[in-house]
N, CA, C and O atoms as CSV, one atom per row, in Angstrom:
chain,resi,resn,atom,element,x,y,z
A,1,MET,N,N,-32.279,54.281,-43.189
A,1,MET,CA,C,-31.392,54.999,-42.307
A,1,MET,C,C,-29.955,54.608,-42.666
A,1,MET,O,O,-29.669,53.440,-42.931
A,2,GLN,N,N,-29.088,55.563,-42.669
A,2,GLN,CA,C,-27.685,55.307,-42.946
A,2,GLN,C,C,-26.842,55.929,-41.848
A,2,GLN,O,O,-27.131,57.021,-41.358
A,3,ILE,N,N,-25.791,55.208,-41.473
A,3,ILE,CA,C,-24.864,55.740,-40.477
A,3,ILE,C,C,-23.440,55.428,-40.925
A,3,ILE,O,O,-23.202,54.502,-41.700
A,4,ASN,N,N,-22.527,56.203,-40.431
A,4,ASN,CA,C,-21.116,55.943,-40.683
A,4,ASN,C,C,-20.517,55.317,-39.436
A,4,ASN,O,O,-20.687,55.827,-38.329
A,5,ILE,N,N,-19.819,54.213,-39.626
A,5,ILE,CA,C,-19.150,53.570,-38.500
A,5,ILE,C,C,-17.688,53.335,-38.863
A,5,ILE,O,O,-17.316,53.312,-40.036
A,6,SER,N,N,-16.887,53.164,-37.845
A,6,SER,CA,C,-15.449,52.981,-38.074
A,6,SER,C,C,-15.178,51.626,-38.726
A,6,SER,O,O,-15.999,50.710,-38.672
A,7,GLN,N,N,-14.021,51.533,-39.332
A,7,GLN,CA,C,-13.621,50.293,-39.986
A,7,GLN,C,C,-13.482,49.159,-38.972
A,7,GLN,O,O,-13.824,48.014,-39.267
A,8,SER,N,N,-12.984,49.475,-37.785
A,8,SER,CA,C,-12.824,48.433,-36.757
A,8,SER,C,C,-14.182,47.863,-36.334
A,8,SER,O,O,-14.302,46.663,-36.090
A,9,TRP,N,N,-15.207,48.725,-36.247
A,9,TRP,CA,C,-16.550,48.238,-35.929
A,9,TRP,C,C,-17.082,47.370,-37.062
A,9,TRP,O,O,-17.702,46.335,-36.814
A,10,LYS,N,N,-16.848,47.779,-38.282
A,10,LYS,CA,C,-17.304,46.980,-39.428
A,10,LYS,C,C,-16.696,45.590,-39.387
A,10,LYS,O,O,-17.367,44.598,-39.669
A,11,GLN,N,N,-15.410,45.527,-39.030
A,11,GLN,CA,C,-14.733,44.238,-38.946
A,11,GLN,C,C,-15.321,43.377,-37.827
A,11,GLN,O,O,-15.519,42.174,-37.993
A,12,LYS,N,N,-15.596,44.011,-36.691
A,12,LYS,CA,C,-16.182,43.274,-35.570
A,12,LYS,C,C,-17.575,42.757,-35.923
A,12,LYS,O,O,-17.920,41.615,-35.619
A,13,ILE,N,N,-18.361,43.599,-36.560
A,13,ILE,CA,C,-19.715,43.202,-36.968
A,13,ILE,C,C,-19.642,42.070,-37.990
A,13,ILE,O,O,-20.418,41.117,-37.917
A,14,ALA,N,N,-18.720,42.170,-38.933
A,14,ALA,CA,C,-18.552,41.122,-39.943
A,14,ALA,C,C,-18.154,39.800,-39.299
A,14,ALA,O,O,-18.629,38.743,-39.715
A,15,LYS,N,N,-17.285,39.847,-38.286
A,15,LYS,CA,C,-16.866,38.629,-37.574
A,15,LYS,C,C,-18.037,38.005,-36.833
A,15,LYS,O,O,-18.235,36.791,-36.885
A,16,ILE,N,N,-18.806,38.829,-36.147
A,16,ILE,CA,C,-19.982,38.333,-35.424
A,16,ILE,C,C,-20.970,37.713,-36.417
A,16,ILE,O,O,-21.507,36.632,-36.174
A,17,ALA,N,N,-21.199,38.394,-37.520
A,17,ALA,CA,C,-22.122,37.888,-38.544
A,17,ALA,C,C,-21.643,36.549,-39.089
A,17,ALA,O,O,-22.437,35.626,-39.269
A,18,SER,N,N,-20.362,36.449,-39.347
A,18,SER,CA,C,-19.797,35.200,-39.855
A,18,SER,C,C,-19.954,34.072,-38.844
A,18,SER,O,O,-20.356,32.965,-39.201
A,19,ASP,N,N,-19.635,34.355,-37.570
A,19,ASP,CA,C,-19.753,33.351,-36.512
A,19,ASP,C,C,-21.184,32.852,-36.353
A,19,ASP,O,O,-21.413,31.675,-36.074
A,20,ARG,N,N,-22.132,33.745,-36.531
A,20,ARG,CA,C,-23.552,33.402,-36.342
A,20,ARG,C,C,-24.246,33.020,-37.642
A,20,ARG,O,O,-25.438,32.713,-37.649
A,21,GLN,N,N,-23.507,33.038,-38.727
A,21,GLN,CA,C,-24.066,32.741,-40.047
A,21,GLN,C,C,-25.247,33.655,-40.358
A,21,GLN,O,O,-26.317,33.211,-40.776
A,22,LYS,N,N,-25.015,34.942,-40.140
A,22,LYS,CA,C,-26.014,35.986,-40.399
A,22,LYS,C,C,-25.365,37.042,-41.278
A,22,LYS,O,O,-24.159,37.016,-41.525
A,23,THR,N,N,-26.177,37.956,-41.737
A,23,THR,CA,C,-25.632,39.108,-42.465
A,23,THR,C,C,-25.281,40.184,-41.456
A,23,THR,O,O,-25.772,40.182,-40.327
A,24,SER,N,N,-24.423,41.103,-41.878
A,24,SER,CA,C,-24.061,42.232,-41.013
A,24,SER,C,C,-25.295,43.046,-40.661
A,24,SER,O,O,-25.420,43.530,-39.537
A,25,GLN,N,N,-26.212,43.200,-41.616
A,25,GLN,CA,C,-27.438,43.951,-41.370
A,25,GLN,C,C,-28.264,43.298,-40.266
A,25,GLN,O,O,-28.814,43.997,-39.414
A,26,GLU,N,N,-28.359,41.969,-40.269
A,26,GLU,CA,C,-29.123,41.279,-39.232
A,26,GLU,C,C,-28.482,41.486,-37.854
A,26,GLU,O,O,-29.182,41.675,-36.860
A,27,VAL,N,N,-27.151,41.447,-37.805
A,27,VAL,CA,C,-26.449,41.652,-36.540
A,27,VAL,C,C,-26.721,43.051,-36.003
A,27,VAL,O,O,-26.993,43.218,-34.814
A,28,VAL,N,N,-26.650,44.058,-36.870
A,28,VAL,CA,C,-26.896,45.441,-36.456
A,28,VAL,C,C,-28.353,45.595,-35.995
A,28,VAL,O,O,-28.616,46.273,-35.002
A,29,GLN,N,N,-29.293,44.976,-36.703
A,29,GLN,CA,C,-30.702,45.058,-36.294
A,29,GLN,C,C,-30.911,44.417,-34.924
A,29,GLN,O,O,-31.657,44.947,-34.100
A,30,GLU,N,N,-30.254,43.274,-34.674
A,30,GLU,CA,C,-30.363,42.634,-33.360
A,30,GLU,C,C,-29.790,43.538,-32.270
A,30,GLU,O,O,-30.364,43.654,-31.188
A,31,ALA,N,N,-28.661,44.172,-32.559
A,31,ALA,CA,C,-28.030,45.062,-31.577
A,31,ALA,C,C,-28.941,46.230,-31.241
A,31,ALA,O,O,-29.088,46.590,-30.073
A,32,ILE,N,N,-29.550,46.822,-32.255
A,32,ILE,CA,C,-30.461,47.949,-32.022
A,32,ILE,C,C,-31.686,47.487,-31.240
A,32,ILE,O,O,-32.159,48.185,-30.343
A,33,ALA,N,N,-32.198,46.297,-31.589
A,33,ALA,CA,C,-33.357,45.757,-30.866
A,33,ALA,C,C,-33.022,45.553,-29.395
A,33,ALA,O,O,-33.817,45.898,-28.521
A,34,LEU,N,N,-31.841,44.989,-29.118
A,34,LEU,CA,C,-31.426,44.804,-27.722
A,34,LEU,C,C,-31.314,46.139,-27.001
A,34,LEU,O,O,-31.735,46.261,-25.850
A,35,TYR,N,N,-30.748,47.140,-27.668
A,35,TYR,CA,C,-30.593,48.476,-27.080
A,35,TYR,C,C,-31.953,49.086,-26.753
A,35,TYR,O,O,-32.111,49.764,-25.737
A,36,LEU,N,N,-32.932,48.838,-27.622
A,36,LEU,CA,C,-34.276,49.379,-27.411
A,36,LEU,C,C,-35.113,48.513,-26.479
A,36,LEU,O,O,-36.255,48.859,-26.175
A,37,GLY,N,N,-34.563,47.397,-26.024
A,37,GLY,CA,C,-35.292,46.513,-25.116
A,37,GLY,C,C,-36.338,45.676,-25.810
A,37,GLY,O,O,-37.322,45.266,-25.194
A,38,GLU,N,N,-36.136,45.420,-27.078
A,38,GLU,CA,C,-37.075,44.611,-27.844
A,38,GLU,C,C,-36.377,43.347,-28.328
A,38,GLU,O,O,-35.154,43.227,-28.255
A,39,VAL,N,N,-37.167,42.422,-28.818
A,39,VAL,CA,C,-36.618,41.182,-29.343
A,39,VAL,C,C,-36.599,41.283,-30.858
A,39,VAL,O,O,-37.621,41.576,-31.480
A,40,ALA,N,N,-35.452,41.044,-31.445
A,40,ALA,CA,C,-35.342,41.073,-32.904
A,40,ALA,C,C,-36.096,39.891,-33.493
A,40,ALA,O,O,-36.199,38.837,-32.866
A,41,ALA,N,N,-36.612,40.068,-34.675
A,41,ALA,CA,C,-37.421,39.032,-35.321
A,41,ALA,C,C,-36.660,37.727,-35.500
A,41,ALA,O,O,-37.255,36.653,-35.404
A,42,ASN,N,N,-35.372,37.796,-35.754
A,42,ASN,CA,C,-34.610,36.582,-36.022
A,42,ASN,C,C,-33.819,36.081,-34.812
A,42,ASN,O,O,-32.966,35.205,-34.958
A,43,SER,N,N,-34.084,36.613,-33.636
A,43,SER,CA,C,-33.325,36.196,-32.455
A,43,SER,C,C,-33.776,34.839,-31.932
A,43,SER,O,O,-33.093,34.263,-31.086
A,44,GLY,N,N,-34.886,34.316,-32.400
A,44,GLY,CA,C,-35.347,32.990,-31.992
A,44,GLY,C,C,-34.357,31.906,-32.358
A,44,GLY,O,O,-34.208,30.923,-31.633
A,45,ASP,N,N,-33.675,32.081,-33.486
A,45,ASP,CA,C,-32.662,31.114,-33.902
A,45,ASP,C,C,-31.533,31.046,-32.880
A,45,ASP,O,O,-31.036,29.967,-32.557
A,46,ARG,N,N,-31.138,32.202,-32.379
A,46,ARG,CA,C,-30.070,32.236,-31.379
A,46,ARG,C,C,-30.498,31.549,-30.103
A,46,ARG,O,O,-29.694,30.865,-29.469
A,47,LEU,N,N,-31.751,31.719,-29.715
A,47,LEU,CA,C,-32.246,31.092,-28.500
A,47,LEU,C,C,-32.237,29.566,-28.642
A,47,LEU,O,O,-31.830,28.858,-27.721
A,48,VAL,N,N,-32.676,29.073,-29.771
A,48,VAL,CA,C,-32.671,27.629,-30.019
A,48,VAL,C,C,-31.242,27.098,-29.978
A,48,VAL,O,O,-30.985,26.052,-29.381
A,49,ALA,N,N,-30.314,27.811,-30.608
A,49,ALA,CA,C,-28.910,27.395,-30.608
A,49,ALA,C,C,-28.345,27.377,-29.192
A,49,ALA,O,O,-27.608,26.461,-28.828
A,50,LEU,N,N,-28.687,28.384,-28.394
A,50,LEU,CA,C,-28.216,28.431,-27.006
A,50,LEU,C,C,-28.809,27.290,-26.184
A,50,LEU,O,O,-28.117,26.692,-25.360
A,51,GLU,N,N,-30.077,26.989,-26.403
A,51,GLU,CA,C,-30.706,25.883,-25.687
A,51,GLU,C,C,-30.025,24.563,-26.019
A,51,GLU,O,O,-29.806,23.740,-25.130
A,52,GLN,N,N,-29.689,24.353,-27.287
A,52,GLN,CA,C,-28.996,23.135,-27.687
A,52,GLN,C,C,-27.608,23.063,-27.056
A,52,GLN,O,O,-27.164,21.993,-26.637
A,53,GLU,N,N,-26.931,24.197,-26.991
A,53,GLU,CA,C,-25.607,24.227,-26.384
A,53,GLU,C,C,-25.687,23.926,-24.892
A,53,GLU,O,O,-24.825,23.232,-24.352
A,54,VAL,N,N,-26.715,24.443,-24.225
A,54,VAL,CA,C,-26.889,24.171,-22.798
A,54,VAL,C,C,-27.134,22.682,-22.575
A,54,VAL,O,O,-26.602,22.104,-21.627
A,55,ILE,N,N,-27.922,22.063,-23.425
A,55,ILE,CA,C,-28.182,20.625,-23.310
A,55,ILE,C,C,-26.877,19.841,-23.444
A,55,ILE,O,O,-26.612,18.932,-22.658
A,56,LEU,N,N,-26.064,20.196,-24.440
A,56,LEU,CA,C,-24.781,19.510,-24.632
A,56,LEU,C,C,-23.851,19.725,-23.443
A,56,LEU,O,O,-23.168,18.796,-23.012
A,57,LEU,N,N,-23.823,20.945,-22.913
A,57,LEU,CA,C,-22.980,21.227,-21.757
A,57,LEU,C,C,-23.438,20.435,-20.538
A,57,LEU,O,O,-22.607,19.933,-19.781
A,58,ARG,N,N,-24.732,20.319,-20.342
A,58,ARG,CA,C,-25.251,19.524,-19.213
A,58,ARG,C,C,-24.839,18.063,-19.352
A,58,ARG,O,O,-24.459,17.428,-18.369
A,59,GLN,N,N,-24.913,17.526,-20.570
A,59,GLN,CA,C,-24.505,16.143,-20.794
A,59,GLN,C,C,-23.020,15.962,-20.486
A,59,GLN,O,O,-22.620,14.963,-19.887
A,60,MET,N,N,-22.213,16.927,-20.898
A,60,MET,CA,C,-20.781,16.848,-20.638
A,60,MET,C,C,-20.484,16.928,-19.143
A,60,MET,O,O,-19.620,16.209,-18.642
A,61,VAL,N,N,-21.196,17.799,-18.432
A,61,VAL,CA,C,-21.003,17.925,-16.985
A,61,VAL,C,C,-21.420,16.641,-16.291
A,61,VAL,O,O,-20.729,16.182,-15.382
A,62,ASN,N,N,-22.533,16.054,-16.700
A,62,ASN,CA,C,-22.978,14.789,-16.103
A,62,ASN,C,C,-21.962,13.680,-16.348
A,62,ASN,O,O,-21.677,12.887,-15.449
A,63,GLN,N,N,-21.418,13.621,-17.553
A,63,GLN,CA,C,-20.413,12.614,-17.874
A,63,GLN,C,C,-19.158,12.828,-17.035
A,63,GLN,O,O,-18.582,11.867,-16.526
A,64,LEU,N,N,-18.736,14.063,-16.888
A,64,LEU,CA,C,-17.567,14.381,-16.076
A,64,LEU,C,C,-17.811,14.025,-14.612
A,64,LEU,O,O,-16.925,13.498,-13.939
A,65,HIS,N,N,-19.010,14.315,-14.126
A,65,HIS,CA,C,-19.360,13.979,-12.737
A,65,HIS,C,C,-19.291,12.467,-12.524
A,65,HIS,O,O,-18.742,11.998,-11.527
A,66,THR,N,N,-19.849,11.713,-13.461
A,66,THR,CA,C,-19.827,10.250,-13.365
A,66,THR,C,C,-18.394,9.736,-13.364
A,66,THR,O,O,-18.039,8.868,-12.566
A,67,THR,N,N,-17.581,10.267,-14.252
A,67,THR,CA,C,-16.187,9.833,-14.335
A,67,THR,C,C,-15.435,10.118,-13.044
A,67,THR,O,O,-14.704,9.258,-12.553
A,68,THR,N,N,-15.604,11.302,-12.492
A,68,THR,CA,C,-14.898,11.650,-11.258
A,68,THR,C,C,-15.398,10.832,-10.075
A,68,THR,O,O,-14.620,10.489,-9.184
A,69,THR,N,N,-16.684,10.518,-10.058
A,69,THR,CA,C,-17.239,9.689,-8.982
A,69,THR,C,C,-16.640,8.292,-9.026
A,69,THR,O,O,-16.256,7.738,-7.997
A,70,VAL,N,N,-16.562,7.729,-10.224
A,70,VAL,CA,C,-15.981,6.388,-10.380
A,70,VAL,C,C,-14.513,6.402,-9.990
A,70,VAL,O,O,-14.035,5.487,-9.319
A,71,MET,N,N,-13.795,7.442,-10.411
A,71,MET,CA,C,-12.374,7.542,-10.053
A,71,MET,C,C,-12.200,7.672,-8.552
A,71,MET,O,O,-11.304,7.054,-7.976
A,72,ARG,N,N,-13.036,8.460,-7.919
A,72,ARG,CA,C,-12.950,8.655,-6.471
A,72,ARG,C,C,-13.232,7.343,-5.738
A,72,ARG,O,O,-12.543,7.011,-4.774
A,73,GLN,N,N,-14.240,6.600,-6.191
A,73,GLN,CA,C,-14.554,5.318,-5.562
A,73,GLN,C,C,-13.402,4.342,-5.735
A,73,GLN,O,O,-13.070,3.588,-4.821
A,74,HIS,N,N,-12.799,4.364,-6.910
A,74,HIS,CA,C,-11.661,3.480,-7.170
A,74,HIS,C,C,-10.488,3.841,-6.265
A,74,HIS,O,O,-9.837,2.951,-5.718
A,75,GLN,N,N,-10.213,5.106,-6.104
A,75,GLN,CA,C,-9.090,5.537,-5.272
A,75,GLN,C,C,-9.338,5.228,-3.802
A,75,GLN,O,O,-8.399,4.915,-3.070
A,76,LEU,N,N,-10.573,5.312,-3.366
A,76,LEU,CA,C,-10.890,5.000,-1.972
A,76,LEU,C,C,-10.783,3.507,-1.693
A,76,LEU,O,O,-10.474,3.107,-0.571
A,77,SER,N,N,-11.035,2.681,-2.700
A,77,SER,CA,C,-10.998,1.235,-2.491
A,77,SER,C,C,-9.619,0.641,-2.745
A,77,SER,O,O,-9.413,-0.551,-2.515
A,78,THR,N,N,-8.672,1.447,-3.213
A,78,THR,CA,C,-7.330,0.966,-3.496
A,78,THR,C,C,-6.373,1.544,-2.465
A,78,THR,O,O,-6.382,2.752,-2.226
A,79,PRO,N,N,-5.545,0.700,-1.848
A,79,PRO,CA,C,-4.560,1.234,-0.898
A,79,PRO,C,C,-3.659,2.251,-1.588
A,79,PRO,O,O,-3.363,2.120,-2.775
A,80,SER,N,N,-3.227,3.253,-0.850
A,80,SER,CA,C,-2.464,4.343,-1.453
A,80,SER,C,C,-1.182,3.857,-2.109
A,80,SER,O,O,-0.724,4.466,-3.076
A,81,SER,N,N,-0.590,2.775,-1.610
A,81,SER,CA,C,0.642,2.261,-2.214
A,81,SER,C,C,0.391,1.608,-3.566
A,81,SER,O,O,1.319,1.441,-4.356
A,82,GLN,N,N,-0.873,1.233,-3.841
A,82,GLN,CA,C,-1.189,0.568,-5.103
A,82,GLN,C,C,-1.983,1.458,-6.047
A,82,GLN,O,O,-2.398,0.998,-7.110
A,83,GLN,N,N,-2.203,2.708,-5.695
A,83,GLN,CA,C,-3.029,3.581,-6.529
A,83,GLN,C,C,-2.331,3.905,-7.834
A,83,GLN,O,O,-1.117,4.103,-7.890
A,84,THR,N,N,-3.133,3.950,-8.874
A,84,THR,CA,C,-2.643,4.316,-10.197
A,84,THR,C,C,-2.567,5.827,-10.277
A,84,THR,O,O,-3.472,6.505,-9.791
A,85,PRO,N,N,-1.521,6.379,-10.871
A,85,PRO,CA,C,-1.455,7.838,-11.012
A,85,PRO,C,C,-2.675,8.387,-11.741
A,85,PRO,O,O,-3.247,7.720,-12.604
A,86,VAL,N,N,-3.067,9.603,-11.388
A,86,VAL,CA,C,-4.260,10.218,-11.959
A,86,VAL,C,C,-4.184,10.267,-13.474
A,86,VAL,O,O,-5.193,10.048,-14.145
A,87,SER,N,N,-3.014,10.549,-14.029
A,87,SER,CA,C,-2.892,10.647,-15.486
A,87,SER,C,C,-3.276,9.348,-16.164
A,87,SER,O,O,-3.774,9.371,-17.290
A,88,GLU,N,N,-3.058,8.204,-15.504
A,88,GLU,CA,C,-3.433,6.913,-16.088
A,88,GLU,C,C,-4.902,6.606,-15.850
A,88,GLU,O,O,-5.534,5.965,-16.690
A,89,THR,N,N,-5.460,7.044,-14.732
A,89,THR,CA,C,-6.853,6.727,-14.446
A,89,THR,C,C,-7.809,7.511,-15.322
A,89,THR,O,O,-8.949,7.087,-15.505
A,90,LEU,N,N,-7.386,8.638,-15.869
A,90,LEU,CA,C,-8.278,9.428,-16.708
A,90,LEU,C,C,-8.715,8.675,-17.946
A,90,LEU,O,O,-9.790,8.939,-18.486
A,91,PHE,N,N,-7.892,7.736,-18.407
A,91,PHE,CA,C,-8.195,7.033,-19.641
A,91,PHE,C,C,-8.575,5.576,-19.422
A,91,PHE,O,O,-8.590,4.783,-20.363
A,92,MET,N,N,-8.884,5.226,-18.177
A,92,MET,CA,C,-9.301,3.850,-17.907
A,92,MET,C,C,-10.715,3.656,-18.429
A,92,MET,O,O,-11.614,4.411,-18.058
A,93,PRO,N,N,-10.937,2.646,-19.292
A,93,PRO,CA,C,-12.264,2.460,-19.866
A,93,PRO,C,C,-13.312,2.065,-18.836
A,93,PRO,O,O,-14.418,2.605,-18.843
A,94,GLU,N,N,-12.979,1.128,-17.948
A,94,GLU,CA,C,-13.930,0.697,-16.936
A,94,GLU,C,C,-13.179,0.260,-15.694
A,94,GLU,O,O,-12.008,-0.115,-15.749
A,95,ILE,N,N,-13.880,0.318,-14.577
A,95,ILE,CA,C,-13.311,-0.167,-13.330
A,95,ILE,C,C,-14.128,-1.379,-12.915
A,95,ILE,O,O,-15.358,-1.335,-12.894
A,96,ASP,N,N,-13.438,-2.455,-12.585
A,96,ASP,CA,C,-14.117,-3.699,-12.232
A,96,ASP,C,C,-14.775,-3.543,-10.870
A,96,ASP,O,O,-14.094,-3.430,-9.850
A,97,ASP,N,N,-16.108,-3.539,-10.861
A,97,ASP,CA,C,-16.856,-3.391,-9.613
A,97,ASP,C,C,-16.989,-4.706,-8.851
A,97,ASP,O,O,-17.489,-4.717,-7.727
A,98,ASP,N,N,-16.545,-5.820,-9.449
A,98,ASP,CA,C,-16.703,-7.133,-8.824
A,98,ASP,C,C,-15.535,-7.506,-7.917
A,98,ASP,O,O,-15.482,-8.624,-7.404
A,99,ILE,N,N,-14.606,-6.586,-7.716
A,99,ILE,CA,C,-13.463,-6.865,-6.849
A,99,ILE,C,C,-13.961,-6.989,-5.413
A,99,ILE,O,O,-14.683,-6.133,-4.901
A,100,GLU,N,N,-13.544,-8.093,-4.780
A,100,GLU,CA,C,-13.972,-8.297,-3.397
A,100,GLU,C,C,-13.138,-7.428,-2.463
A,100,GLU,O,O,-11.925,-7.306,-2.635
A,101,ASP,N,N,-13.792,-6.829,-1.479
A,101,ASP,CA,C,-13.072,-6.053,-0.476
A,101,ASP,C,C,-12.584,-6.997,0.602
A,101,ASP,O,O,-13.375,-7.710,1.219
A,102,GLU,N,N,-11.299,-7.001,0.823
A,102,GLU,CA,C,-10.738,-7.803,1.898
A,102,GLU,C,C,-10.658,-6.933,3.144
A,102,GLU,O,O,-10.519,-5.714,3.042
A,103,PRO,N,N,-10.746,-7.549,4.318
A,103,PRO,CA,C,-10.732,-6.740,5.541
A,103,PRO,C,C,-9.523,-5.824,5.655
A,103,PRO,O,O,-9.651,-4.694,6.127
A,104,ASP,N,N,-8.335,-6.295,5.224
A,104,ASP,CA,C,-7.161,-5.433,5.365
A,104,ASP,C,C,-7.222,-4.230,4.425
A,104,ASP,O,O,-6.619,-3.195,4.711
A,105,GLU,N,N,-7.939,-4.351,3.314
A,105,GLU,CA,C,-8.101,-3.211,2.417
A,105,GLU,C,C,-8.966,-2.133,3.064
A,105,GLU,O,O,-8.705,-0.941,2.904
A,106,ILE,N,N,-9.974,-2.548,3.779
A,106,ILE,CA,C,-10.880,-1.601,4.417
A,106,ILE,C,C,-10.165,-0.867,5.548
A,106,ILE,O,O,-10.422,0.316,5.774
A,107,LEU,N,N,-9.272,-1.554,6.258
A,107,LEU,CA,C,-8.599,-0.961,7.403
A,107,LEU,C,C,-7.596,0.101,7.017
A,107,LEU,O,O,-7.239,0.922,7.862
A,108,TYR,N,N,-7.127,0.129,5.791
A,108,TYR,CA,C,-6.146,1.136,5.390
A,108,TYR,C,C,-6.670,2.553,5.610
A,108,TYR,O,O,-5.900,3.457,5.934
A,109,ASP,N,N,-7.960,2.745,5.437
A,109,ASP,CA,C,-8.526,4.075,5.616
A,109,ASP,C,C,-8.484,4.546,7.073
A,109,ASP,O,O,-8.541,5.746,7.341
A,110,PHE,N,N,-8.384,3.601,8.008
A,110,PHE,CA,C,-8.433,3.943,9.429
A,110,PHE,C,C,-7.055,4.020,10.063
A,110,PHE,O,O,-6.913,4.558,11.161
A,111,LEU,N,N,-6.051,3.500,9.401
A,111,LEU,CA,C,-4.691,3.518,9.951
A,111,LEU,C,C,-4.030,4.857,9.660
A,111,LEU,O,O,-4.271,5.477,8.624
A,112,GLU,N,N,-3.195,5.287,10.591
A,112,GLU,CA,C,-2.448,6.507,10.357
A,112,GLU,C,C,-1.329,6.228,9.355
A,112,GLU,O,O,-0.750,5.142,9.346
A,113,PRO,N,N,-1.029,7.227,8.506
A,113,PRO,CA,C,0.034,7.005,7.524
A,113,PRO,C,C,1.373,6.774,8.207
A,113,PRO,O,O,1.677,7.371,9.240
A,114,SER,N,N,2.167,5.893,7.606
A,114,SER,CA,C,3.470,5.590,8.208
A,114,SER,C,C,4.598,6.167,7.389
A,114,SER,O,O,5.765,6.009,7.747
């Protein structure tokens, strides 16, 4: 089967093929398969790649969640007058969990701001 397509479509297809490390013919076959509601023979590679990307994204989200939790705990345990600016806390390697809480530190959360 042969069809004529515009130059702009050819460029878009070539870019997609390059990004996916496929040939233009494979990209067009996948597009037709999707249009027909079928699965292209080589679409399994894309699924595996997407699954790997989802795993990496989940790891990044978990790491970000852990970092923000630690930062939040640090900010809650530090009086507001002694808090480190957020820009500096983003790059703190570790927060010392062995710091003893003194009674006056705990009371800061209950006092009204002055």
